[in-house]
XYZ file of C-alpha atoms in Angstrom:
688
model
C 60.646 32.712 28.222
C 63.605 31.604 26.076
C 64.346 27.938 26.351
C 67.903 26.881 26.332
C 69.476 23.597 25.698
C 71.234 22.024 28.725
C 74.412 20.364 27.808
C 76.228 17.553 30.168
C 79.627 15.958 30.279
C 78.101 12.811 29.298
C 77.957 11.895 25.373
C 75.255 13.893 23.728
C 73.394 12.047 20.747
C 73.366 13.606 17.634
C 69.719 12.567 16.970
C 66.929 11.230 19.087
C 67.025 7.518 19.844
C 64.557 5.214 17.825
C 64.458 2.173 19.992
C 64.423 1.286 24.005
C 64.601 -2.376 24.771
C 63.846 -3.373 21.299
C 60.626 -1.106 21.060
C 60.258 1.337 18.224
C 59.626 4.721 19.854
C 57.036 7.006 18.702
C 58.519 10.491 17.765
C 57.114 12.069 20.924
C 58.874 9.436 22.983
C 61.904 9.842 21.142
C 61.879 13.494 21.596
C 61.462 13.306 25.385
C 64.145 10.801 25.776
C 66.493 12.778 23.890
C 65.987 15.769 26.375
C 66.492 13.408 29.221
C 69.663 12.099 27.823
C 70.939 15.778 28.004
C 70.106 15.944 31.483
C 67.284 18.378 30.954
C 64.181 18.311 33.135
C 61.187 17.556 30.709
C 57.354 17.899 30.714
C 55.420 15.388 28.495
C 51.800 16.267 27.816
C 49.891 13.393 25.785
C 46.580 11.645 25.724
C 45.978 8.706 27.914
C 47.198 5.488 26.755
C 49.918 6.939 24.240
C 52.819 5.527 26.031
C 54.116 8.022 28.247
C 55.234 5.304 30.495
C 57.788 4.119 28.365
C 59.623 7.438 28.858
C 59.596 6.906 32.553
C 60.920 3.490 31.988
C 63.843 4.562 29.938
C 64.638 6.953 32.736
C 64.614 4.461 35.504
C 66.819 1.989 33.373
C 69.412 5.028 32.564
C 69.508 5.820 36.344
C 70.206 2.348 37.338
C 72.888 1.939 34.684
C 74.695 5.391 35.824
C 74.322 4.726 39.507
C 71.949 7.514 40.192
C 68.985 7.383 42.486
C 65.448 8.364 41.146
C 61.867 8.794 42.926
C 58.975 7.873 41.176
C 55.731 9.615 42.485
C 52.185 8.790 41.780
C 48.755 10.121 43.072
C 47.389 7.054 44.545
C 48.791 3.997 46.424
C 47.308 1.500 43.877
C 49.314 3.026 41.189
C 52.461 3.095 43.264
C 51.936 -0.610 44.282
C 51.622 -1.433 40.477
C 54.723 0.436 39.733
C 56.606 -1.184 42.194
C 55.799 -4.534 41.066
C 56.552 -3.430 37.404
C 59.904 -2.106 38.231
C 60.908 -4.931 40.521
C 60.494 -7.235 37.522
C 62.246 -4.835 35.073
C 65.339 -4.191 37.205
C 65.201 -6.723 40.158
C 63.438 -6.403 43.433
C 66.507 -5.495 45.439
C 66.984 -2.462 43.318
C 63.395 -0.776 44.294
C 61.839 0.474 47.399
C 58.421 1.945 48.355
C 57.115 4.544 50.703
C 53.512 5.326 50.960
C 53.228 6.617 54.631
C 51.655 3.361 55.898
C 54.327 1.075 54.044
C 58.033 1.156 53.841
C 60.278 -1.184 52.099
C 63.843 -0.743 50.990
C 63.927 2.905 51.211
C 67.598 3.171 50.635
C 67.003 1.472 47.110
C 68.119 3.330 43.756
C 64.546 3.351 42.611
C 62.207 4.802 45.276
C 58.302 4.589 44.645
C 56.121 6.861 46.724
C 52.956 8.754 46.720
C 53.464 12.507 45.880
C 52.183 13.381 49.446
C 55.250 11.329 50.806
C 57.742 12.900 48.462
C 56.234 16.432 49.498
C 56.461 15.631 53.315
C 60.055 14.436 52.713
C 60.853 17.824 51.076
C 59.283 19.921 53.736
C 60.998 18.314 56.542
C 64.450 18.261 54.705
C 64.879 14.422 54.891
C 68.452 13.745 54.441
C 67.850 10.939 51.786
C 66.601 13.241 49.202
C 69.974 14.867 48.731
C 71.004 11.672 46.858
C 68.100 11.705 44.416
C 68.968 12.972 41.057
C 65.761 12.699 39.337
C 62.054 12.488 40.226
C 59.101 11.387 37.982
C 55.839 12.963 38.721
C 53.420 10.765 37.193
C 49.857 12.418 36.520
C 51.472 15.788 36.966
C 48.138 17.369 35.908
C 46.922 16.533 39.383
C 48.102 20.163 39.843
C 44.507 21.040 39.140
C 42.983 18.826 41.555
C 40.897 20.797 43.905
C 41.797 19.078 47.256
C 45.173 17.629 46.358
C 46.831 19.625 43.779
C 48.539 21.793 46.412
C 50.750 18.712 47.220
C 52.114 18.822 43.517
C 52.883 22.536 43.768
C 54.525 22.551 47.099
C 56.595 19.582 45.927
C 57.944 21.306 42.799
C 58.565 24.634 44.957
C 60.366 22.770 47.459
C 62.632 20.344 45.258
C 66.385 20.970 45.461
C 67.853 22.934 42.549
C 70.073 20.162 41.507
C 67.167 17.641 41.174
C 65.746 17.158 37.725
C 62.020 16.421 36.967
C 60.114 14.400 34.503
C 56.318 15.208 34.587
C 53.999 13.057 32.833
C 50.445 14.744 32.106
C 47.613 14.048 30.314
C 46.901 16.529 27.508
C 46.820 20.046 28.969
C 46.286 23.234 27.061
C 48.945 25.224 29.054
C 51.684 22.693 29.317
C 54.250 25.432 28.340
C 52.925 27.833 31.071
C 53.614 25.088 33.653
C 56.999 24.405 32.301
C 57.652 28.144 32.298
C 56.803 28.168 36.114
C 59.003 25.172 36.795
C 61.886 26.951 35.161
C 61.310 30.132 37.221
C 61.172 27.999 40.329
C 64.399 25.912 39.625
C 66.369 28.460 37.362
C 66.860 25.643 34.761
C 65.383 24.786 31.397
C 62.623 22.433 31.156
C 61.923 20.966 27.882
C 58.234 20.508 26.670
C 57.007 17.532 24.688
C 53.418 17.974 23.490
C 51.803 15.123 21.676
C 47.971 15.303 20.690
C 47.616 12.471 18.578
C 46.095 9.135 20.096
C 47.976 5.881 19.143
C 44.617 4.611 18.683
C 41.877 7.041 17.573
C 38.635 7.220 19.557
C 35.119 6.970 18.135
C 32.470 8.603 20.519
C 28.917 7.525 20.146
C 25.874 7.473 22.083
C 23.655 4.465 22.456
C 19.815 4.108 22.702
C 17.880 0.854 22.643
C 15.331 2.542 20.207
C 18.010 4.107 17.956
C 21.132 2.127 18.285
C 24.274 4.015 18.026
C 24.003 7.791 17.441
C 26.790 10.401 16.506
C 26.914 13.119 19.084
C 25.878 15.685 16.414
C 22.815 13.673 15.919
C 21.845 13.152 19.556
C 19.165 15.893 19.918
C 17.567 14.835 16.445
C 17.287 11.409 17.675
C 15.805 12.347 20.891
C 13.178 14.387 19.224
C 12.341 11.674 16.601
C 11.753 9.155 19.344
C 9.650 11.304 21.525
C 7.476 12.287 18.470
C 7.379 8.626 17.544
C 6.196 8.074 21.095
C 3.145 10.690 20.244
C 2.418 9.024 16.931
C 4.104 11.876 14.874
C 6.813 11.894 12.300
C 9.438 14.556 12.335
C 10.187 14.074 8.645
C 6.456 14.764 7.709
C 6.811 18.307 8.949
C 3.800 20.922 9.929
C 4.011 20.220 13.534
C 1.620 22.284 15.360
C 2.804 24.926 18.043
C 1.300 22.600 20.618
C 3.402 19.681 19.431
C 6.449 22.069 19.629
C 5.560 23.165 23.081
C 5.072 19.486 24.179
C 8.769 18.885 23.360
C 9.855 21.120 26.072
C 9.249 18.744 28.883
C 9.228 14.773 28.949
C 6.997 14.888 32.061
C 4.224 16.624 29.942
C 4.669 13.888 27.503
C 4.618 11.033 29.781
C 7.700 9.770 27.773
C 9.787 6.969 29.363
C 12.873 5.499 27.798
C 13.559 2.000 29.104
C 16.959 1.730 27.657
C 19.406 -0.001 29.977
C 22.803 -1.166 30.261
C 22.044 -4.572 29.256
C 20.896 -3.245 25.884
C 24.356 -1.551 25.423
C 26.365 -4.543 26.624
C 24.472 -6.837 24.046
C 25.412 -4.284 21.390
C 29.062 -4.575 22.382
C 28.837 -8.439 22.134
C 27.180 -8.623 19.063
C 29.786 -6.187 17.376
C 32.633 -7.983 18.942
C 33.802 -5.133 20.995
C 34.897 -6.829 24.007
C 36.736 -6.373 26.309
C 34.477 -3.440 27.562
C 35.133 -1.074 30.651
C 31.724 0.068 31.806
C 31.968 3.392 33.903
C 29.162 3.875 36.683
C 29.349 6.736 38.896
C 28.254 4.978 42.017
C 29.560 1.677 43.800
C 26.248 0.315 44.412
C 25.541 0.836 40.599
C 28.632 -1.087 39.579
C 27.719 -4.039 41.809
C 24.078 -4.047 40.720
C 24.837 -3.876 36.964
C 27.527 -6.560 37.354
C 24.911 -8.967 39.228
C 22.295 -8.255 36.594
C 24.449 -9.051 33.648
C 25.906 -12.336 35.391
C 22.050 -13.327 35.880
C 21.615 -13.435 31.967
C 25.063 -13.787 30.424
C 28.348 -16.188 30.470
C 31.040 -15.265 28.002
C 33.781 -17.772 28.954
C 34.738 -20.934 27.342
C 35.436 -23.950 29.649
C 39.046 -23.763 29.419
C 38.770 -19.820 30.187
C 36.728 -20.735 33.162
C 39.611 -22.965 34.363
C 42.006 -20.231 33.899
C 40.079 -18.112 36.066
C 39.973 -20.615 38.629
C 43.795 -21.160 38.501
C 44.506 -17.205 38.545
C 42.149 -16.863 41.695
C 44.062 -19.716 43.448
C 47.492 -18.169 42.525
C 46.488 -14.559 43.799
C 44.894 -15.817 47.089
C 48.063 -18.101 47.589
C 50.517 -15.065 46.984
C 48.605 -12.829 49.352
C 48.269 -15.651 52.051
C 44.692 -15.423 52.071
C 41.790 -18.029 51.986
C 38.669 -17.901 49.984
C 36.473 -17.077 53.003
C 38.676 -13.777 53.678
C 36.973 -12.306 50.569
C 33.367 -11.088 51.282
C 30.765 -12.920 49.137
C 33.560 -14.934 47.573
C 31.381 -17.492 46.161
C 29.064 -14.980 44.467
C 31.893 -12.834 43.047
C 33.802 -15.596 41.965
C 30.850 -17.226 40.068
C 30.494 -13.965 38.394
C 34.152 -13.969 37.530
C 33.922 -17.352 35.803
C 31.323 -15.642 33.488
C 33.833 -13.086 32.352
C 31.967 -10.424 34.284
C 33.407 -8.303 37.320
C 32.890 -4.854 39.027
C 35.724 -2.734 40.545
C 35.393 0.049 43.058
C 37.384 1.780 46.041
C 34.864 0.003 48.711
C 36.116 -3.435 47.740
C 39.178 -5.295 49.600
C 42.567 -4.460 48.030
C 42.890 -8.267 47.502
C 39.569 -8.548 45.575
C 40.377 -5.655 43.367
C 43.779 -7.230 42.779
C 42.169 -10.193 41.563
C 39.960 -8.555 39.227
C 42.965 -6.640 37.608
C 44.751 -9.818 37.226
C 41.841 -11.383 35.326
C 41.732 -8.252 33.049
C 45.238 -8.322 32.350
C 44.879 -12.007 31.346
C 42.031 -11.324 29.110
C 39.715 -13.271 31.260
C 36.869 -10.387 31.778
C 34.620 -9.316 28.836
C 32.813 -6.630 30.856
C 34.076 -4.635 33.839
C 31.878 -2.278 35.734
C 33.914 0.352 37.319
C 34.033 3.717 39.035
C 35.977 6.668 38.138
C 38.769 5.634 40.510
C 39.875 2.870 38.097
C 40.801 5.424 35.426
C 43.602 6.822 37.764
C 44.704 3.706 39.643
C 44.919 1.054 37.116
C 46.555 1.237 33.566
C 44.732 -1.058 31.572
C 43.608 -0.613 28.140
C 40.394 -2.252 26.694
C 38.651 -2.484 23.342
C 35.571 -0.330 24.421
C 34.683 2.047 27.104
C 31.086 2.732 28.028
C 29.554 5.511 30.111
C 26.338 4.883 32.273
C 25.912 8.609 32.830
C 27.932 11.701 31.947
C 27.215 13.365 35.351
C 28.910 12.774 38.768
C 28.381 13.907 42.290
C 31.640 15.864 43.268
C 30.724 16.211 47.062
C 28.860 19.353 46.574
C 26.762 19.107 43.421
C 25.743 16.745 40.575
C 27.358 17.975 37.413
C 28.822 17.089 33.979
C 32.130 15.479 33.737
C 34.883 18.114 32.927
C 36.479 17.535 29.598
C 39.554 16.110 31.593
C 37.710 13.660 33.676
C 35.620 12.260 30.648
C 39.089 11.790 28.552
C 40.847 10.188 31.672
C 38.089 7.595 31.383
C 37.461 7.259 27.677
C 41.014 7.190 26.730
C 41.084 3.674 28.211
C 39.447 2.483 25.028
C 41.671 1.342 22.195
C 44.629 -1.165 22.823
C 47.740 -0.263 21.025
C 48.964 -2.969 18.666
C 45.265 -4.801 18.877
C 42.656 -2.193 17.786
C 42.326 0.254 14.757
C 40.154 2.278 16.858
C 38.710 2.639 20.573
C 35.023 2.907 20.901
C 33.316 5.077 23.502
C 29.518 4.452 23.991
C 27.751 6.739 26.083
C 24.115 5.754 27.413
C 21.464 7.990 26.037
C 18.363 7.940 28.226
C 16.034 10.283 26.368
C 13.748 10.285 29.280
C 16.468 11.820 31.525
C 17.302 15.095 29.739
C 15.189 17.837 28.184
C 15.288 19.414 24.922
C 16.967 22.585 26.456
C 19.751 20.446 28.284
C 22.232 19.277 25.835
C 25.375 17.157 27.048
C 28.824 18.799 26.409
C 30.718 18.083 23.133
C 33.634 16.157 24.118
C 36.785 17.494 22.466
C 40.385 17.125 23.448
C 41.024 20.523 22.031
C 39.042 22.150 24.627
C 40.500 20.372 27.833
C 40.690 22.437 30.927
C 44.027 24.213 31.723
C 45.900 23.668 34.972
C 45.426 26.396 37.472
C 46.979 26.676 41.037
C 45.281 24.981 43.855
C 47.827 25.833 46.601
C 46.378 25.715 50.284
C 49.095 25.590 52.841
C 49.123 23.599 56.031
C 50.092 24.030 59.735
C 52.665 21.390 58.782
C 53.896 23.348 56.088
C 54.226 26.726 57.999
C 55.798 24.930 61.099
C 58.490 23.303 59.003
C 59.371 26.227 57.042
C 59.452 28.519 60.130
C 61.850 25.916 61.753
C 64.168 25.438 58.907
C 64.376 28.628 56.901
C 64.745 32.523 57.523
C 62.063 34.871 56.606
C 63.549 36.062 53.463
C 63.894 32.648 52.014
C 60.365 31.754 52.970
C 59.119 34.831 51.119
C 61.287 33.731 48.204
C 59.779 30.360 48.187
C 56.282 31.725 48.436
C 56.692 34.217 45.651
C 57.473 31.201 43.267
C 53.865 29.501 43.713
C 52.023 28.782 40.510
C 49.305 30.790 41.910
C 51.726 34.106 41.666
C 53.139 33.118 38.553
C 49.426 32.882 36.766
C 48.557 36.099 38.428
C 51.219 38.468 39.845
C 48.543 40.144 41.710
C 47.512 37.121 43.551
C 48.919 37.411 47.116
C 46.564 34.918 48.766
C 49.451 32.298 49.306
C 51.333 35.137 51.566
C 48.124 35.787 53.421
C 47.371 32.088 54.036
C 50.934 31.651 55.396
C 51.022 34.777 57.479
C 47.577 33.684 59.049
C 48.754 30.189 59.955
C 51.992 31.599 61.201
C 50.104 34.031 63.459
C 47.808 31.232 64.658
C 50.894 29.249 65.699
C 52.364 32.230 67.544
C 49.144 32.458 69.453
C 49.247 28.988 70.471
C 52.735 28.886 71.564
C 53.870 26.833 68.813
C 56.540 29.098 67.666
C 58.175 32.593 68.559
C 60.699 34.837 67.015
C 63.520 32.456 67.636
C 61.938 29.361 66.133
C 59.829 26.613 67.153
C 58.612 25.845 70.514
C 58.047 22.240 71.686
C 54.361 22.271 70.541
C 55.724 23.343 67.194
C 58.365 20.495 67.162
C 55.460 18.121 67.509
C 53.311 19.854 64.938
C 56.084 19.697 62.157
C 55.858 15.799 62.404
C 52.242 15.750 61.708
C 50.315 15.892 58.543
C 46.889 15.755 59.484
C 44.871 17.275 62.365
C 48.102 18.934 63.531
C 46.759 21.324 66.227
C 44.398 18.832 67.820
C 46.701 15.890 68.114
C 49.486 18.221 69.396
C 47.287 19.662 72.038
C 46.197 16.193 73.105
C 49.735 14.852 73.450
C 50.471 17.696 75.628
C 47.478 17.037 77.702
C 48.615 13.734 78.415
C 45.465 12.192 76.648
C 47.463 10.015 74.308
C 49.776 8.578 77.034
C 46.510 7.430 78.942
C 45.377 5.421 76.011
C 45.878 1.777 75.646
C 46.708 0.121 72.421
C 43.169 -0.444 71.262
C 42.003 3.128 72.122
C 45.061 4.595 70.056
C 44.266 2.664 67.078
C 40.598 3.800 67.215
C 41.676 7.458 67.968
C 44.028 7.414 64.957
C 41.198 6.187 62.641
C 38.714 8.607 63.942
C 40.908 11.466 63.134
C 41.620 10.300 59.298
C 38.459 8.581 58.298
C 36.294 10.001 55.662
C 32.723 8.599 56.003
C 30.239 7.873 53.344
C 26.749 9.094 53.847
C 25.427 5.554 54.537
C 27.817 5.277 57.447
C 26.433 8.346 59.497
C 24.043 6.090 61.466
C 26.783 3.903 63.298
C 25.594 3.354 66.725
C 28.543 3.817 69.382
C 29.414 5.173 72.731
C 31.397 8.102 72.738
C 35.041 7.363 73.829
C 36.621 9.155 76.850
C 38.997 11.057 74.785
C 36.333 12.796 72.685
C 35.329 14.972 75.774
C 39.116 15.628 76.080
C 39.341 16.701 72.425
C 36.361 19.117 73.023
C 38.064 20.840 75.822
C 41.272 20.995 73.913
C 39.408 22.671 71.065
C 37.631 25.137 73.325
C 40.928 26.275 74.866
C 42.591 26.483 71.538
C 39.634 28.641 70.092
C 39.580 30.693 73.315
C 43.195 31.740 72.861
C 42.733 32.499 69.126
C 39.812 34.724 70.371
C 38.330 35.175 66.989
C 41.196 35.517 64.799
C 40.648 32.140 63.417
C 38.801 29.010 64.555
C 40.167 25.462 64.584
C 37.254 22.910 63.448
C 38.602 19.538 62.807
C 36.561 16.770 61.394
C 36.372 13.733 63.746
C 34.467 10.484 63.223
C 34.570 8.732 66.438
C 31.855 6.333 65.434
C 34.437 4.227 63.667
C 36.188 3.280 66.951
C 34.224 0.344 67.899
C 34.968 -1.295 64.587
C 38.779 -0.586 64.798
C 38.626 -1.872 68.355
C 37.102 -5.080 67.293
C 39.743 -5.529 64.627
C 42.561 -4.686 66.897
C 41.204 -7.279 69.388
C 41.461 -10.152 66.587
C 37.744 -10.211 65.438
C 37.417 -11.078 61.711
C 36.327 -8.570 59.154
C 33.426 -10.576 58.051
C 32.055 -10.593 61.603
C 32.685 -6.883 62.180
C 31.097 -6.015 58.818
C 27.760 -7.949 59.796
C 27.202 -5.482 62.509
C 28.228 -2.206 60.707
C 27.084 -0.896 57.210
C 30.664 -0.289 55.963
C 32.409 -1.372 52.787
C 35.324 -3.789 53.362
C 37.527 -1.370 51.188
C 36.627 1.539 53.248
C 37.554 -0.311 56.399
C 40.907 -1.269 55.051
C 41.486 2.238 53.975
C 40.653 3.520 57.451
C 43.186 0.878 59.061
C 45.906 1.873 56.599
C 45.419 5.551 57.150
C 45.468 4.974 60.788
C 48.708 3.158 60.711
C 50.050 6.084 58.863
C 48.867 8.585 61.405
C 50.341 6.461 64.185
C 53.774 6.511 62.439
C 53.429 10.185 62.376
C 52.551 10.332 66.081
C 55.510 8.123 66.797
C 57.857 10.664 65.157
C 56.289 13.390 66.889
C 56.689 11.719 70.317
C 60.203 11.106 69.487
C 60.903 14.672 68.503
C 59.523 15.678 71.915
C 62.072 13.540 73.510
C 64.613 15.227 71.671
C 63.391 18.742 72.587
C 63.602 20.741 75.663
C 60.247 20.213 77.160
C 59.065 22.321 80.191
C 58.164 20.598 83.551
C 54.517 21.002 83.202
C 54.224 19.151 79.987
C 55.989 16.023 81.276
C 52.904 13.955 81.111
C 52.947 14.375 77.447
C 56.286 12.550 77.331
C 55.154 8.824 78.108
C 58.135 6.423 77.641
C 55.886 3.732 76.939
C 54.143 5.497 74.091
C 56.582 4.490 71.187
C 55.974 0.993 72.450
C 52.105 1.247 72.504
C 52.059 2.802 69.019
C 54.053 0.051 67.646
C 51.700 -2.621 69.266
C 48.878 -0.460 67.827
C 50.282 -0.514 64.191
C 51.006 -4.416 64.461
C 47.573 -5.124 65.589
C 45.963 -3.102 62.700
C 48.472 -4.301 60.064
C 47.179 -8.115 59.676
C 45.464 -10.088 57.411
C 43.278 -8.260 54.688
C 44.761 -4.845 55.899
C 48.351 -6.104 55.386
C 49.781 -4.952 51.977
C 51.366 -7.774 49.957
C 53.707 -6.511 47.239
């Protein structure tokens, strides 16, 4: 596809700018800004930590000065919240708004921060406020390739109004030009591609083993073999190994070889070589906490004045969040760890606790931070050294090696621009954990995986399009999917749409004239659309009190962890009604499809206790659940309750047949409001 330059009436620069807010721009930053000044949609592909954010900062600043509105989208709420704070400081809080489903503040602001899901939902429903938005920033646009959530990015790009311009910020991807060509085909307007492969701070990748020290990747298997032979009293350099010796190298089990290297050895190496601060990735929450406690029992890295700075920072954060120390589970334990310059960070922690940890890291008061993979997405804070406890992860289906993209998303946090000549990446090499036949991948940013379509349509998407657009326009939209662009013979998106539309027809959600009352409700729901719609029309939700409503919402959105499957509970009354509704739905579908929503009613007693005013510490004494997971459940429940409220109000406006009058309870909006208020308190409440 031939790319064209898009000229605008504003002044066009003869050459790319060199500075932004007294910051000397890199060539790729300058090039991207030049395209933005020419009102051209732009896709920037560059390694983690190279300064893509500066490009977005320029665009936000330019929109404010020119009186245009801009939406900034990010994949996770933590990143949205961080960006809100950053831009509030940069352009003034009154100029910035935030929308994350469970949180809404200043929604008419010139700069609007939101999750990509919220942006997509606004597009699919035709929200009027979008007509005034001139630009949208897709931070982490490579999430197009995310197995479960990539469809959100694809749908959002397909649904964007033609006049809206786009800035996409991506980690390095090999097919950035293909993605730009696809966006051009959708919007019928040029998309500039700015690709930058050089890191601002180069990375050195090393393995580490207690017996061998640091090992270059190409020497790893040699070092492993040497260690195993040394364990047997043999010297690889001596040569003349017998066939029996060689056969014995095939299995460490046969050798009885054990490698007692551990994370403490690697951290000692980091300390001895002055490579702090260190971000140590561990692929499990429990592992994060255990390793942090083990290190804290043996090490103390902070001087007295730094310990005082930690105390002050903690007090400032708690005061800003209106929380007392006893609000934080095991506060005495973790605060003592923080005063030693050690911390852990994972999704199971309270947001307030994570905020304190992030503040301490930002203020250079942490030397070692053990973190899970979520830190690499939700927090943008570089360090001197990144360590990996393992190169494998459980992805929900299997234990596998990290992809190149996953590895560099984490490894790319190593190296602080302006501070370090290079970033160091250390990988734990446990010679007892892998065999001669299994070699870890070679990590190479030239071998990153390409972005591929992950589109998967929802009932909400189908209902909204059926309500708003004629068939020929729907067909045109679906023909612009990334899936079809990458493979013209791929018709899966059409089949998916047709199947879901037929399901909605059979269930009386729509007909040839458009949406029926059930469909009007469905189009306002983004999760469990069919089940919730049926329960509304059965009058089940109308019979619920405030506590039951809150528990019901949490049960439909919460994703349990394996350790939580044994929660004791008495099945709520609505569960039987849900079974009846689902049986009726599937009977009407008569084998054409089956609706099988995932429900987790075991969480309802916890939510009920919270709504009744019980403290989080008391609740978690009785149930094996992480505080962060509990807060996530409450916030998702708040989001769903707001969707249900919108659906009920849509039902008010629709022409509802007499036999569904029990669904339209005039007290429902008030009960939902009370449920949200009861959920949104104390540690669950978001403080921006």
